Short mmCIF file of C-alpha atoms and ligand atoms in Angstrom, two decimals:
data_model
loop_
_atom_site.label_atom_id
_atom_site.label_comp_id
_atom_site.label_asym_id
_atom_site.label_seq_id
_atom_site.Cartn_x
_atom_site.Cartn_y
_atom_site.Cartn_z
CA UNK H 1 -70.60 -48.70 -8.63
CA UNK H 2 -69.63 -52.03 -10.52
CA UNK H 3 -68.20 -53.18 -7.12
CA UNK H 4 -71.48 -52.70 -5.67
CA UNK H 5 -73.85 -53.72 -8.27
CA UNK H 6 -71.68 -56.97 -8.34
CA UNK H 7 -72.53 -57.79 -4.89
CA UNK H 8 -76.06 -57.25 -5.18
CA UNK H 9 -75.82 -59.51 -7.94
CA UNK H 10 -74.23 -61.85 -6.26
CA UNK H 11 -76.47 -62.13 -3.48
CA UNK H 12 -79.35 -62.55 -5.56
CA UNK H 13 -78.16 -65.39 -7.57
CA UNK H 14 -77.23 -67.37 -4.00
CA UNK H 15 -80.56 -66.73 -3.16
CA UNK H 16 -82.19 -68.16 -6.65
CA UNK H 17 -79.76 -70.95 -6.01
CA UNK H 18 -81.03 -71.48 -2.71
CA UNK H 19 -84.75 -71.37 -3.09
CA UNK H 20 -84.20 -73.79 -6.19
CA UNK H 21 -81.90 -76.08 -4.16
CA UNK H 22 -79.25 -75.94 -6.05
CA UNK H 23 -75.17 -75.07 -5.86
CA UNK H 24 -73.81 -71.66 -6.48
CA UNK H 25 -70.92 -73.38 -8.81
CA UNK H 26 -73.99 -74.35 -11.03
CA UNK H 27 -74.67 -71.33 -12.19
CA UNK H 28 -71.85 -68.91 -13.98
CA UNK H 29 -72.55 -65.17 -13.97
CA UNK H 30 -71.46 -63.31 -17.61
CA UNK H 31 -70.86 -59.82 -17.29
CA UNK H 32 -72.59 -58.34 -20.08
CA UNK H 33 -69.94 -55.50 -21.60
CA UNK H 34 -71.53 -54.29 -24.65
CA UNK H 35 -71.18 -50.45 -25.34
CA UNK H 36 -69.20 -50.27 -21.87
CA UNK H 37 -65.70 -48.71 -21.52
CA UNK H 38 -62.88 -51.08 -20.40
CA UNK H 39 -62.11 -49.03 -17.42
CA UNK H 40 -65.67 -50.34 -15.92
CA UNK H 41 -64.59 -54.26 -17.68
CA UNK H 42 -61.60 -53.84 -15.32
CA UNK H 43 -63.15 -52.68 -12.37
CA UNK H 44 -65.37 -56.39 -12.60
CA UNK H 45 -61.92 -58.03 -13.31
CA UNK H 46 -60.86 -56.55 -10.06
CA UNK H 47 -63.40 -58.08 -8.41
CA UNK H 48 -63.09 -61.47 -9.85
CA UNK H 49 -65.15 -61.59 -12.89
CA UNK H 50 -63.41 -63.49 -15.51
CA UNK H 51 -66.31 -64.34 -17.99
CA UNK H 52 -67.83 -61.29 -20.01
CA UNK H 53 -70.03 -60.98 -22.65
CA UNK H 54 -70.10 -59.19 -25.79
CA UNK H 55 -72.75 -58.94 -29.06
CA UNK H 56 -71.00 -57.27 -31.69
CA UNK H 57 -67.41 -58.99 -33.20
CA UNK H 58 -65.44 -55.94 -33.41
CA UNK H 59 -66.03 -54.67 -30.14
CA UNK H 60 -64.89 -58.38 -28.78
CA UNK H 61 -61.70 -57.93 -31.18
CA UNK H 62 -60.86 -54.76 -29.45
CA UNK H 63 -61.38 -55.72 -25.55
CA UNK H 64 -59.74 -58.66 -26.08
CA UNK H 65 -56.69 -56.75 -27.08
CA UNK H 66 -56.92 -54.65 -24.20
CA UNK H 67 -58.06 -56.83 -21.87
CA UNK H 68 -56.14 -59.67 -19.63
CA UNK H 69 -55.83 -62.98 -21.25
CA UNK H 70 -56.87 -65.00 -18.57
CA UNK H 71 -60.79 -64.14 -19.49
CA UNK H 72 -63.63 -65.81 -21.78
CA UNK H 73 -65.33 -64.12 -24.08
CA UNK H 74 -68.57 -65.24 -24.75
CA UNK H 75 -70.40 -63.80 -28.07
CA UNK H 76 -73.98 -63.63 -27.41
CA UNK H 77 -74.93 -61.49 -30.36
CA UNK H 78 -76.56 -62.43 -33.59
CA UNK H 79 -73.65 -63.32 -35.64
CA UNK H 80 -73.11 -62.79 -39.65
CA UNK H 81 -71.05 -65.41 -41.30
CA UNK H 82 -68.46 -63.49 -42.64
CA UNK H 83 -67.35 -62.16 -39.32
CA UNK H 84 -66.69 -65.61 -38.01
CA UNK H 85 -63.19 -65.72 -38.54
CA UNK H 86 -62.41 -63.03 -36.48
CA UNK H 87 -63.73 -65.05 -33.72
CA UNK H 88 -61.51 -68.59 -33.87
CA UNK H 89 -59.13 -69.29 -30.98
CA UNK H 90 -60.77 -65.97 -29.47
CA UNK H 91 -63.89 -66.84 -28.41
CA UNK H 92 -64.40 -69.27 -25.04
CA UNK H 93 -68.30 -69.71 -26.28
CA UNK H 94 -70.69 -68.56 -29.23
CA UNK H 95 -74.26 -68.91 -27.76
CA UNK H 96 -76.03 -67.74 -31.04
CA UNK H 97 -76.09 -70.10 -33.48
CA UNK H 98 -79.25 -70.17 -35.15
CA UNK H 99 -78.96 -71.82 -38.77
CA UNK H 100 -77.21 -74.48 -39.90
CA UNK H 101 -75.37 -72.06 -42.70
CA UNK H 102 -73.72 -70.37 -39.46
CA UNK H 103 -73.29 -74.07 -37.68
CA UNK H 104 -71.28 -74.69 -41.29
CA UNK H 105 -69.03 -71.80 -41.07
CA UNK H 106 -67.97 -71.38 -37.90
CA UNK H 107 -67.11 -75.74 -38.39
CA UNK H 108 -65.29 -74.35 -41.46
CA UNK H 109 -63.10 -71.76 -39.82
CA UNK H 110 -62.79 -74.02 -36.98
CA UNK H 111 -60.73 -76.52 -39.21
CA UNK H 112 -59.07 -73.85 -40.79
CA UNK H 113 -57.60 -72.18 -37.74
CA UNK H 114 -57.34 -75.66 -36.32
CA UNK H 115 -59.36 -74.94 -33.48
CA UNK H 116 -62.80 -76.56 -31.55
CA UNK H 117 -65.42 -73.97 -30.86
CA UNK H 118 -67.63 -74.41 -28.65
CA UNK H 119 -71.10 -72.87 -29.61
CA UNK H 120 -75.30 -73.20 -28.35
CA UNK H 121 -78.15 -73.39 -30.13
CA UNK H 122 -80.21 -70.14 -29.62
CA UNK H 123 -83.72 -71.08 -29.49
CA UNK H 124 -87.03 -68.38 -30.15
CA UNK H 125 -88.81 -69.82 -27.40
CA UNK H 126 -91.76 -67.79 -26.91
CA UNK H 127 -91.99 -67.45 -31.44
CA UNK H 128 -91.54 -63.74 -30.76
CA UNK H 129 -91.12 -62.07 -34.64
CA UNK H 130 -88.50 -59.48 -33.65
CA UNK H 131 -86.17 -61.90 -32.02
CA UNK H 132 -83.56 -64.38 -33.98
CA UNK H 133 -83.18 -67.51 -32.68
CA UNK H 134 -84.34 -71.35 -34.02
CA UNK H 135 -87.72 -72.26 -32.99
CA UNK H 136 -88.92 -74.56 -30.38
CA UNK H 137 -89.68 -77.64 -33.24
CA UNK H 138 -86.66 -77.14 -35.35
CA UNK H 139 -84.35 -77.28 -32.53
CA UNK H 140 -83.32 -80.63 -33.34
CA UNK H 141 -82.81 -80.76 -36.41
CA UNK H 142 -80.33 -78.46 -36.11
CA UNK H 143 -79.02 -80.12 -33.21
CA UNK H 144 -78.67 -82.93 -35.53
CA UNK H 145 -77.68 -81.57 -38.46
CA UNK H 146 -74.92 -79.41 -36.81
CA UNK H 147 -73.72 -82.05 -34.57
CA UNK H 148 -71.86 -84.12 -37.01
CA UNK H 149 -69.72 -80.97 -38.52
CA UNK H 150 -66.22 -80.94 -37.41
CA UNK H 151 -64.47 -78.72 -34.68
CA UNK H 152 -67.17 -77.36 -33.43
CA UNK H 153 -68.89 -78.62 -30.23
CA UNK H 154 -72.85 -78.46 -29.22
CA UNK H 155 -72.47 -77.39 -25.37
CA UNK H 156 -76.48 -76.57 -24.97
CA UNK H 157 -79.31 -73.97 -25.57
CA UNK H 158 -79.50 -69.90 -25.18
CA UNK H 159 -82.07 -68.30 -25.13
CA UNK H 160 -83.30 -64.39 -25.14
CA UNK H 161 -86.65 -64.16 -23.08
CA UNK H 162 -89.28 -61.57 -24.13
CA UNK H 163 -88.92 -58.10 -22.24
CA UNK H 164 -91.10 -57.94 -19.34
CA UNK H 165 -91.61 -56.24 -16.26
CA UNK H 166 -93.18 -58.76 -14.64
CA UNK H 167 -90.20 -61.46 -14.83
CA UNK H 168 -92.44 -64.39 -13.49
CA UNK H 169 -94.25 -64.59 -17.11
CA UNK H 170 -91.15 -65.76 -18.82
CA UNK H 171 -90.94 -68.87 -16.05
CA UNK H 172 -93.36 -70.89 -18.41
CA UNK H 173 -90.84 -69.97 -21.22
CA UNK H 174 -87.71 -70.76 -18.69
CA UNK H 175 -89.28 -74.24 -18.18
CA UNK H 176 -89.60 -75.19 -21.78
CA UNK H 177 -86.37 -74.35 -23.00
CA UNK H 178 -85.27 -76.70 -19.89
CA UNK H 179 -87.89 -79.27 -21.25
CA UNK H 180 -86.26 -79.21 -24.71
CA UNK H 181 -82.79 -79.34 -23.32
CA UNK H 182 -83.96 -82.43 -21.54
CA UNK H 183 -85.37 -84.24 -24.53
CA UNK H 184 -82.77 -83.44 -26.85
CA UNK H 185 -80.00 -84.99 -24.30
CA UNK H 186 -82.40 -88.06 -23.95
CA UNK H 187 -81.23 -88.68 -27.55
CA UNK H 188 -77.21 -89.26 -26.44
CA UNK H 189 -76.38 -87.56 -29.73
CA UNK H 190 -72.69 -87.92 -30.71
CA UNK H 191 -70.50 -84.81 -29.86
CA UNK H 192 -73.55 -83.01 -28.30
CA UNK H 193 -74.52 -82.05 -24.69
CA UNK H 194 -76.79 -80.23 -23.16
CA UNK H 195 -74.88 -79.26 -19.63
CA UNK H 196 -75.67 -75.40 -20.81
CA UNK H 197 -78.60 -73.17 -20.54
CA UNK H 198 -77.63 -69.90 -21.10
CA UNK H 199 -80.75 -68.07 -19.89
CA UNK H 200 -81.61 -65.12 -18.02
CA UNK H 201 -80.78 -61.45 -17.99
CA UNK H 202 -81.03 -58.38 -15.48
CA UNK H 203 -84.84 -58.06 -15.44
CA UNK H 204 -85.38 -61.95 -14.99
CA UNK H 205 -82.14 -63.97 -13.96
CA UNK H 206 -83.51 -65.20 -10.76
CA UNK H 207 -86.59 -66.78 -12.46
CA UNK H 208 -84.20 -68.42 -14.76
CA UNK H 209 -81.77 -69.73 -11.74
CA UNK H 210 -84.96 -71.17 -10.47
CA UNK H 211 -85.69 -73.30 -13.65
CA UNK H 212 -82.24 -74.32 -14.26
CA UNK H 213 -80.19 -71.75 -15.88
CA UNK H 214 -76.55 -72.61 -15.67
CA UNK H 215 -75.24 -69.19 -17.34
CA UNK H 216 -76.72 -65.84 -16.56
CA UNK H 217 -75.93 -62.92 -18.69
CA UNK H 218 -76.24 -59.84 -16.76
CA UNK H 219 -75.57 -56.28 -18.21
CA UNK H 220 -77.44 -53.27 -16.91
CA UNK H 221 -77.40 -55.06 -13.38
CA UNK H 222 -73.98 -54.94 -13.12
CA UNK H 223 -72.83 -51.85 -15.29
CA UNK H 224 -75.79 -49.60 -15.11
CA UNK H 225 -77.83 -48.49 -18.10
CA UNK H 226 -76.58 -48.61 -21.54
CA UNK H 227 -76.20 -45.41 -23.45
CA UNK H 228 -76.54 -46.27 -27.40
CA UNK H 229 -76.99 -42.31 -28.27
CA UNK H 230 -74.09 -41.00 -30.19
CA UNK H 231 -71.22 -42.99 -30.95
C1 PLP M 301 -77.58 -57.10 -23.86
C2 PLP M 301 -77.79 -58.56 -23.67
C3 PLP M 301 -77.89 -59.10 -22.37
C4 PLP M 301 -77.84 -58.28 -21.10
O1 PLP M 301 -79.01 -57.52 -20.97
P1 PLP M 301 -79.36 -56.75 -19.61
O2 PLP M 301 -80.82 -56.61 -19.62
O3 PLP M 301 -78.64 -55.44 -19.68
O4 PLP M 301 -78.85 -57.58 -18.49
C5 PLP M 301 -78.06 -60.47 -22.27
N1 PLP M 301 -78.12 -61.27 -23.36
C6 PLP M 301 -78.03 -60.77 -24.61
C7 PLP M 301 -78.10 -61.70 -25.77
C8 PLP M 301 -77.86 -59.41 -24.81
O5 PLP M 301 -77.77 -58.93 -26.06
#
């Protein structure tokens, strides 16, 4: 099935690519993991994926240990300070960094562990109460603020768009986030870039392709539904 579902996947972000005129290599596909066995994680090795995605620390901790070496592990959940540590040298990406307090700790373990970590500023684009994330305004300021901490890296903006099943109402949402990314690399802040926008999930990746998502993070398209009932 993950075979399968990969494919489809793959077809439809070549097509987003194409409509938008733009390269497939622009555009990385992160196999969403969470709650997922490893025996489906290493069916989508087997077919090439190397970049998956997890929200919860300890569940990271424990693919990574049974998981090839050769993969990144991007944490897309909302984070809690304390379980930073776990993540140093481990994590290729953090995409949901959200206050400065978490900007200052995950700089802090950085040094510690001697490491640079790479992280992205989640943005709240649509203000939706239930989500975390920065807003739209205070983006920079934490851009700015966070960029002059040590070892850790501003790479660009995530983003969680609202749930919809009508994916074309979060293009206005895809195209602001863009618009912010845009601004904010305008100001050629030191040790900060914007070549990532991490936007875009099963119900609305292709929208996202379209207004210039460079990572996708893709779950239930590629591992079927998620089962959070007893466990
Ligand atoms: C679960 C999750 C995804 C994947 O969601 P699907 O709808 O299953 O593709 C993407 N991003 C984040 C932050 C998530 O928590």
């Amino acid at each position: 099935m993950v075979q399968e579902n990969l494919a489809d996947v793959e077809q439809r972000i070549q097509a987003a690519c194409e409509r938008a005129g733009r390269d497939r290599n622009e555009v990385t596909l992160i196999a969403v993991s969470k709650t997922k066995p490893v025996s489906m994680l290493n069916e989508a090795y087997g077919c090439g994926i190397r970049e998956f995605g997890e929200n919860k620390v300890q569940e990271m901790m424990d693919k990574y240990e049974q998981m090839p070496q050769d993969i990144h592990w991007h944490m897309i959940g909302h984070l809690q300070r304390n379980k930073v540590k776990y993540l140093m040298g481990k994590a290729y990406l953090i995409h949901s960094v959200d206050s400065l307090r978490l900007a200052e700790e995950i700089s802090a373990q950085s040094v510690k562990h001697q490491v640079q970590t790479d992280i992205l500023i989640e943005v709240n684009i649509a203000g939706e109460e239930s989500k975390f994330g920065i807003s739209g305004e205070e983006t920079i300021h934490l851009v700015e603020a966070a960029a002059a901490l040590p070892n850790i890296h501003i790479r660009g903006l995530m983003t969680i768009a609202p749930f919809t099943d009508h994916p074309e109402d979060n293009r206005i949402y895809f195209r602001k986030i863009k618009e912010l990314s845009v601004d904010i690399d305008r100001k050629k802040i030191d040790n900060v870039n914007m070549h990532i926008l991490s936007m875009g999930m099963t119900g609305d990746y292709e929208v996202a392709i379209e207004e210039g998502a460079t990572m996708v993070r893709v779950g239930t398209g590629i591992f079927g539904e998620r089962d959070y009932g007893q466990n």
